[in-house]
Structures are given as C-alpha cells and as structure tokens.
mmCIF file of C-alpha atoms in Angstrom:
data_model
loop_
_atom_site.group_PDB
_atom_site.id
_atom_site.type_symbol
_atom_site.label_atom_id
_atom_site.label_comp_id
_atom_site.label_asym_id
_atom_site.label_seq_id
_atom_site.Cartn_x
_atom_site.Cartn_y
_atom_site.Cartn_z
ATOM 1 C CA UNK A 1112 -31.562 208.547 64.535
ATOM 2 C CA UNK A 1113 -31.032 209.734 67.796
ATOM 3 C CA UNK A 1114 -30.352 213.116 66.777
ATOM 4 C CA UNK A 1115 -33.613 213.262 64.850
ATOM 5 C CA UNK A 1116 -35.523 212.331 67.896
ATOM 6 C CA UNK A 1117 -33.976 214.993 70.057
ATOM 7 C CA UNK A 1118 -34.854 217.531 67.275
ATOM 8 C CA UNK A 1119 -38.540 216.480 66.923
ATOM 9 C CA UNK A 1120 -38.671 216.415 70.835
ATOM 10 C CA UNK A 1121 -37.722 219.745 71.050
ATOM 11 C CA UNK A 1122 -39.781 220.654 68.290
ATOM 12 C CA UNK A 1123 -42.456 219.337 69.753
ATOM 13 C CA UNK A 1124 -42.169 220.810 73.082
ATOM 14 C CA UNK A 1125 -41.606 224.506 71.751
ATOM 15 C CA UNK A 1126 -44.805 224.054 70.126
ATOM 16 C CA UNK A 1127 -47.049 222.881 72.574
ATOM 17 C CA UNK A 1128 -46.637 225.956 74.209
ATOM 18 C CA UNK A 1129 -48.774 227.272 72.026
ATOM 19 C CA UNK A 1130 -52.467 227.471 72.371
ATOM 20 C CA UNK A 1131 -54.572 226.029 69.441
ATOM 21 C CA UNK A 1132 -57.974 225.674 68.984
ATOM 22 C CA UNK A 1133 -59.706 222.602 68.046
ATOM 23 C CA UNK A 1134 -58.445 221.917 64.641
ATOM 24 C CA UNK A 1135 -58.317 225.267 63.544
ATOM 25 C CA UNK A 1136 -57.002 224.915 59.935
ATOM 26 C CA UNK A 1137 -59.682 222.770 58.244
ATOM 27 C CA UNK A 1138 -57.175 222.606 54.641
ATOM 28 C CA UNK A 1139 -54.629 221.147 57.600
ATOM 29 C CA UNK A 1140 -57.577 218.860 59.063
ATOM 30 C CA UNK A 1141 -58.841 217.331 55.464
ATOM 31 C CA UNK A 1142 -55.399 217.036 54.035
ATOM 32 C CA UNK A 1143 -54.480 214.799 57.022
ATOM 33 C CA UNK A 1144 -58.186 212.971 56.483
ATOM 34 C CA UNK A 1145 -57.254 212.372 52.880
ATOM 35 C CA UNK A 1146 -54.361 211.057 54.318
ATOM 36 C CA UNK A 1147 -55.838 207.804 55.871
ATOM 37 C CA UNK A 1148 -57.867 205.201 54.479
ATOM 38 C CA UNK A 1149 -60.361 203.737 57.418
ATOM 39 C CA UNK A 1150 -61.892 200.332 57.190
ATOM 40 C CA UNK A 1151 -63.807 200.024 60.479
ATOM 41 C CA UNK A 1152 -61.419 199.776 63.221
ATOM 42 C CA UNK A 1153 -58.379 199.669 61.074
ATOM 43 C CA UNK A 1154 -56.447 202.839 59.481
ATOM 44 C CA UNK A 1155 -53.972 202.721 56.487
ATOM 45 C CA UNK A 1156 -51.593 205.516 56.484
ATOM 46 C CA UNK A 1157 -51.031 206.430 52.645
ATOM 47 C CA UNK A 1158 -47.785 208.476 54.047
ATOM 48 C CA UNK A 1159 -45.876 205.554 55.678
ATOM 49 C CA UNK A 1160 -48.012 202.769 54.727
ATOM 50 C CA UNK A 1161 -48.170 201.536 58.746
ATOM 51 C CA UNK A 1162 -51.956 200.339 59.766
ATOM 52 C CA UNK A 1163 -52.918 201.353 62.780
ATOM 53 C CA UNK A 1164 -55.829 200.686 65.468
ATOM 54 C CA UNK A 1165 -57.746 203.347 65.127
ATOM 55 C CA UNK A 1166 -59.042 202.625 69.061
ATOM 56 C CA UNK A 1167 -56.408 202.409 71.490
ATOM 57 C CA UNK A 1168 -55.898 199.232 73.730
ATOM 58 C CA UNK A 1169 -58.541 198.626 76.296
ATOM 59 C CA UNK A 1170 -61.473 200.132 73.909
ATOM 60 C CA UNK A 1171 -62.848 198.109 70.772
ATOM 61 C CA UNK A 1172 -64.680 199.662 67.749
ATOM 62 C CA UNK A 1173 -68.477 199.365 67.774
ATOM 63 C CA UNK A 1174 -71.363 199.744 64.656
ATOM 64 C CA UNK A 1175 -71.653 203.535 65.679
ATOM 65 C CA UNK A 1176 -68.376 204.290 64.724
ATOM 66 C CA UNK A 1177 -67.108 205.147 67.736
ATOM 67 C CA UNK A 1178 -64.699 203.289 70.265
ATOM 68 C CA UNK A 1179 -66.542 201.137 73.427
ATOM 69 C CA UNK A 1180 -64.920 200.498 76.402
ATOM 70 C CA UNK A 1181 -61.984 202.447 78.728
ATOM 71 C CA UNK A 1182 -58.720 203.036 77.640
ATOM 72 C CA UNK A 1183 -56.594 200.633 79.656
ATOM 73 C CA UNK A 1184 -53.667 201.829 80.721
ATOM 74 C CA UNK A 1185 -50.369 200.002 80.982
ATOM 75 C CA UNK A 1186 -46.679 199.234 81.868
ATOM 76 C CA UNK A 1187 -44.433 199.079 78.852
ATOM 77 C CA UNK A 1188 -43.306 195.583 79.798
ATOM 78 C CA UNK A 1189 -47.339 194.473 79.885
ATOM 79 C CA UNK A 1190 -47.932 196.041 76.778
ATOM 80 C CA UNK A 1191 -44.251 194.242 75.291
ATOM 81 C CA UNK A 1192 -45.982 190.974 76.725
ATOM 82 C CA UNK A 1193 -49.942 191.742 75.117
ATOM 83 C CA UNK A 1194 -48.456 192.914 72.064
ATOM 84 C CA UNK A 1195 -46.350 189.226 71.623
ATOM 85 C CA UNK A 1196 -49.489 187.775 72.191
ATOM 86 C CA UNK A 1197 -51.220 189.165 69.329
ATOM 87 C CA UNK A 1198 -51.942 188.011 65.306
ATOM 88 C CA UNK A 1199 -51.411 189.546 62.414
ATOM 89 C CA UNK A 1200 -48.435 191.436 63.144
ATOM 90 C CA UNK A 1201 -49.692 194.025 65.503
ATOM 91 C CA UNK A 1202 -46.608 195.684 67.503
ATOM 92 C CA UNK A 1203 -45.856 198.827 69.917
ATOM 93 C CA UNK A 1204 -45.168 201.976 67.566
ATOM 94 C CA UNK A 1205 -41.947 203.814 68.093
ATOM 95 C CA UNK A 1206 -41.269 207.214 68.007
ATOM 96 C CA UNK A 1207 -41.000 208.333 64.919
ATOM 97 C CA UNK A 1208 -43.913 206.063 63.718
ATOM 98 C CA UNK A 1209 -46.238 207.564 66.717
ATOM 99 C CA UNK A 1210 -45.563 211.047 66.500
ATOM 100 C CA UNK A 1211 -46.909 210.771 62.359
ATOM 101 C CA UNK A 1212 -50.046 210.601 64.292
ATOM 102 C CA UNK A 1213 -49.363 214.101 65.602
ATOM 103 C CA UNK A 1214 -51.976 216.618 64.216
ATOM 104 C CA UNK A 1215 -50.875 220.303 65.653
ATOM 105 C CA UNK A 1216 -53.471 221.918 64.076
ATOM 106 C CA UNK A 1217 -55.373 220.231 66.588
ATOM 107 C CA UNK A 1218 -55.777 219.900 70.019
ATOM 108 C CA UNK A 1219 -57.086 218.092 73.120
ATOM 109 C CA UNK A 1220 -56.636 216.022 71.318
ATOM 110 C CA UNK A 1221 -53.610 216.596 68.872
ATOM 111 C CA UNK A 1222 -54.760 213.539 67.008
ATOM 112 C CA UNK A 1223 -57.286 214.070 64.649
ATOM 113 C CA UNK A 1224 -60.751 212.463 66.322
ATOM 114 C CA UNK A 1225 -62.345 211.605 63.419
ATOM 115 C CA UNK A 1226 -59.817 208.611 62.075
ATOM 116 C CA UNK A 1227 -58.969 208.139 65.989
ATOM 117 C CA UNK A 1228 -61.615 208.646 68.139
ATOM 118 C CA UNK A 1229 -61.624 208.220 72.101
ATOM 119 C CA UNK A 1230 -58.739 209.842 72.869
ATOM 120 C CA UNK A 1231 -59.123 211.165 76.165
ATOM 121 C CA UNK A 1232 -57.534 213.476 78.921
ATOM 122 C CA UNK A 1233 -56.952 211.343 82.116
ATOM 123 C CA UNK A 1234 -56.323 213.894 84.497
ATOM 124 C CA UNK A 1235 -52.636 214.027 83.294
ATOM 125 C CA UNK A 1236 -52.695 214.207 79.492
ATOM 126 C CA UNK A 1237 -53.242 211.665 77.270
ATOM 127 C CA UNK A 1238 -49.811 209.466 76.866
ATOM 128 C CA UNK A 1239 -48.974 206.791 74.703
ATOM 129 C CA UNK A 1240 -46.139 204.227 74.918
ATOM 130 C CA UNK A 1241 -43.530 204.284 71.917
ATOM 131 C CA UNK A 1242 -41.140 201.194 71.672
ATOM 132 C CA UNK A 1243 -38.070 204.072 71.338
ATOM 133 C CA UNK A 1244 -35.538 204.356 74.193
ATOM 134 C CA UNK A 1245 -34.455 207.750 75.148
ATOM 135 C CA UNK A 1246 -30.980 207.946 74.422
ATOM 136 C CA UNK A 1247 -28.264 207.648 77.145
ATOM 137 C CA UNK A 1248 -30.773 205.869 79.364
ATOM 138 C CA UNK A 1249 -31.808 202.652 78.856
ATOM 139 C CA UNK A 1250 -34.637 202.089 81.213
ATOM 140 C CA UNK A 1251 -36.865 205.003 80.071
ATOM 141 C CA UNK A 1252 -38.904 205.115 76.694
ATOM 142 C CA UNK A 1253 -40.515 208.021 74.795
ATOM 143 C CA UNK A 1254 -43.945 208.718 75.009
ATOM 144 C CA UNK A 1255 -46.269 211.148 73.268
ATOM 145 C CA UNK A 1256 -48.601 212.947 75.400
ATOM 146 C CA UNK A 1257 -51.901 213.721 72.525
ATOM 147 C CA UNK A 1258 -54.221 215.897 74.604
ATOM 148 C CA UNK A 1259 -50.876 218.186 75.962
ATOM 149 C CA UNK A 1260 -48.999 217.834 72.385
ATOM 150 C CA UNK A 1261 -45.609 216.623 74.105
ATOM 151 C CA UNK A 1262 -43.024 214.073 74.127
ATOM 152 C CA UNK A 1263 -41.232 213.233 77.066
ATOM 153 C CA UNK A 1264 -39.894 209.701 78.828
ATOM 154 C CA UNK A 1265 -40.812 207.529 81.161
ATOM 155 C CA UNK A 1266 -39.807 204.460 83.204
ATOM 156 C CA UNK A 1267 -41.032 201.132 81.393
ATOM 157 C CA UNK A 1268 -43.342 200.572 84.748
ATOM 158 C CA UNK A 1269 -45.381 203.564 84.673
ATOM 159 C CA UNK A 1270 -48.977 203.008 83.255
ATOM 160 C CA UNK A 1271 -49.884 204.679 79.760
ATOM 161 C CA UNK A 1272 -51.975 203.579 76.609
ATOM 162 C CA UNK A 1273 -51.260 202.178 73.921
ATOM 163 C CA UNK A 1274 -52.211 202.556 70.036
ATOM 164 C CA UNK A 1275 -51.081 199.295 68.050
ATOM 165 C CA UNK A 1276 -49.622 199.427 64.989
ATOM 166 C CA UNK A 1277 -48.218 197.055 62.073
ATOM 167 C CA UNK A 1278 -46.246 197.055 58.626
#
C-alpha cells in the first residue's frame, strides 16, 4: 500500500505540471459523468461503490443545484472529531479513495464541477484532508490539492476541507 501511494504521488505531481484547460476532453468529462449517480447532495460512485458529499464540509446543497455556504476549513483532528459525530456512516476519505475523485482532464478544479460543485481556489489551492498517513512520519497526512492537481502532506493541525465520504 505504501508503495502504491508513493507511485500515484509522484504520478500525480509529474502531471500537474502540465497545463490543461478546463476539461478539455469532453469523451474524458462524460465518461467520468456516467460514472456517478447524483441524488441531490449525495453521489454514488459506480467504480468503487463509496457515496460521497457532493458539497464539501462547511457548504450544504440548495434547490438550485448548487452548494450554499463557505467551505470551512479545518484541522484533521476537528474534522476526526465532526466526522465521529456524524450518522449514517459518513467518514474522512483516504488516499486512495480521494484521489478517484481526481479528474486530470480538468482543471481549477481537477474535480469535475458538475457532480461536485463549489470547489474553490483559496489563495493556496484547493486541499482536502485524506485519513492516509504519509509513510515514515506519523504526524503528517496526505492531502489532495483539486484546483493545483497535487498531493502532498501536511501536519494534522493545519486547516484544509473536507469532502465526506461512506461505504
């Protein structure tokens, strides 16, 4: 496992030095659609049959289809503590399980907008928390930046969003 994140880091990273434009394959951008199945402000993934939020933590989805609110950012220890608190399952995503969100045809976002809008660049990127340690040291996590298409680590006390996901 660890070696597979290390690869897709590095994958990752050697393309996001590339400069795409926004969603410029649209056979890329509806196969990914067709990939999803959105129910208001839930998402099932037909690939790895995870649900996901489809707004991110902070923002709530509203009757235009869109998501209301600001994206409130977080430690990883408050989001470990809001997640607990939660029904139905919802959890922190790791790694592997965020970067499936990962649409590199894409960009600012790399997410496709459509299934999840609202993601936004903050001045430094758009990050989101994974659950996944980076290996070797225990006190920084992975993260996947959407809006610079990178994955890098962080301390658990540095504030980034969140997406929720479940089984």
């Amino acid at each position: 496992m660890k070696t597979s994140i290390i690869s897709f880091a590095f994958s990752v990273m050697f393309l996001g030095n590339y400069a795409f434009a926004q969603c410029r394959d649209f056979d890329a951008q509806h196969q990914f659609q067709s990939r999803f199945k959105v129910a208001q402000g839930i998402v099932q993934d037909n690939k790895t049959h995870l649900t996901w939020q489809r707004c991110s933590v902070g923002t709530t989805w509203s009757s235009d289809n869109s998501c209301s609110g600001e994206i409130e950012y977080m430690s990883l220890s408050d989001a470990k503590q809001m997640a607990a608190t939660l029904a139905d399952g919802w959890r922190i995503p790791n790694i592997e399980e965020l970067s499936s969100l990962l649409e590199l045809s894409c960009t600012e976002p790399s997410i496709n907008a459509e299934v999840f809008p609202g993601v936004k660049d903050m001045g430094e990127g758009a990050p989101y928390w994974s659950i996944s340690e980076v290996a070797g040291i225990p006190t920084m996590f992975y993260f996947i930046d959407f809006w610079e298409v990178m994955v890098d680590g962080h301390s658990n006390q540095f504030p980034l969003a969140l997406r929720l996901v479940r089984d």
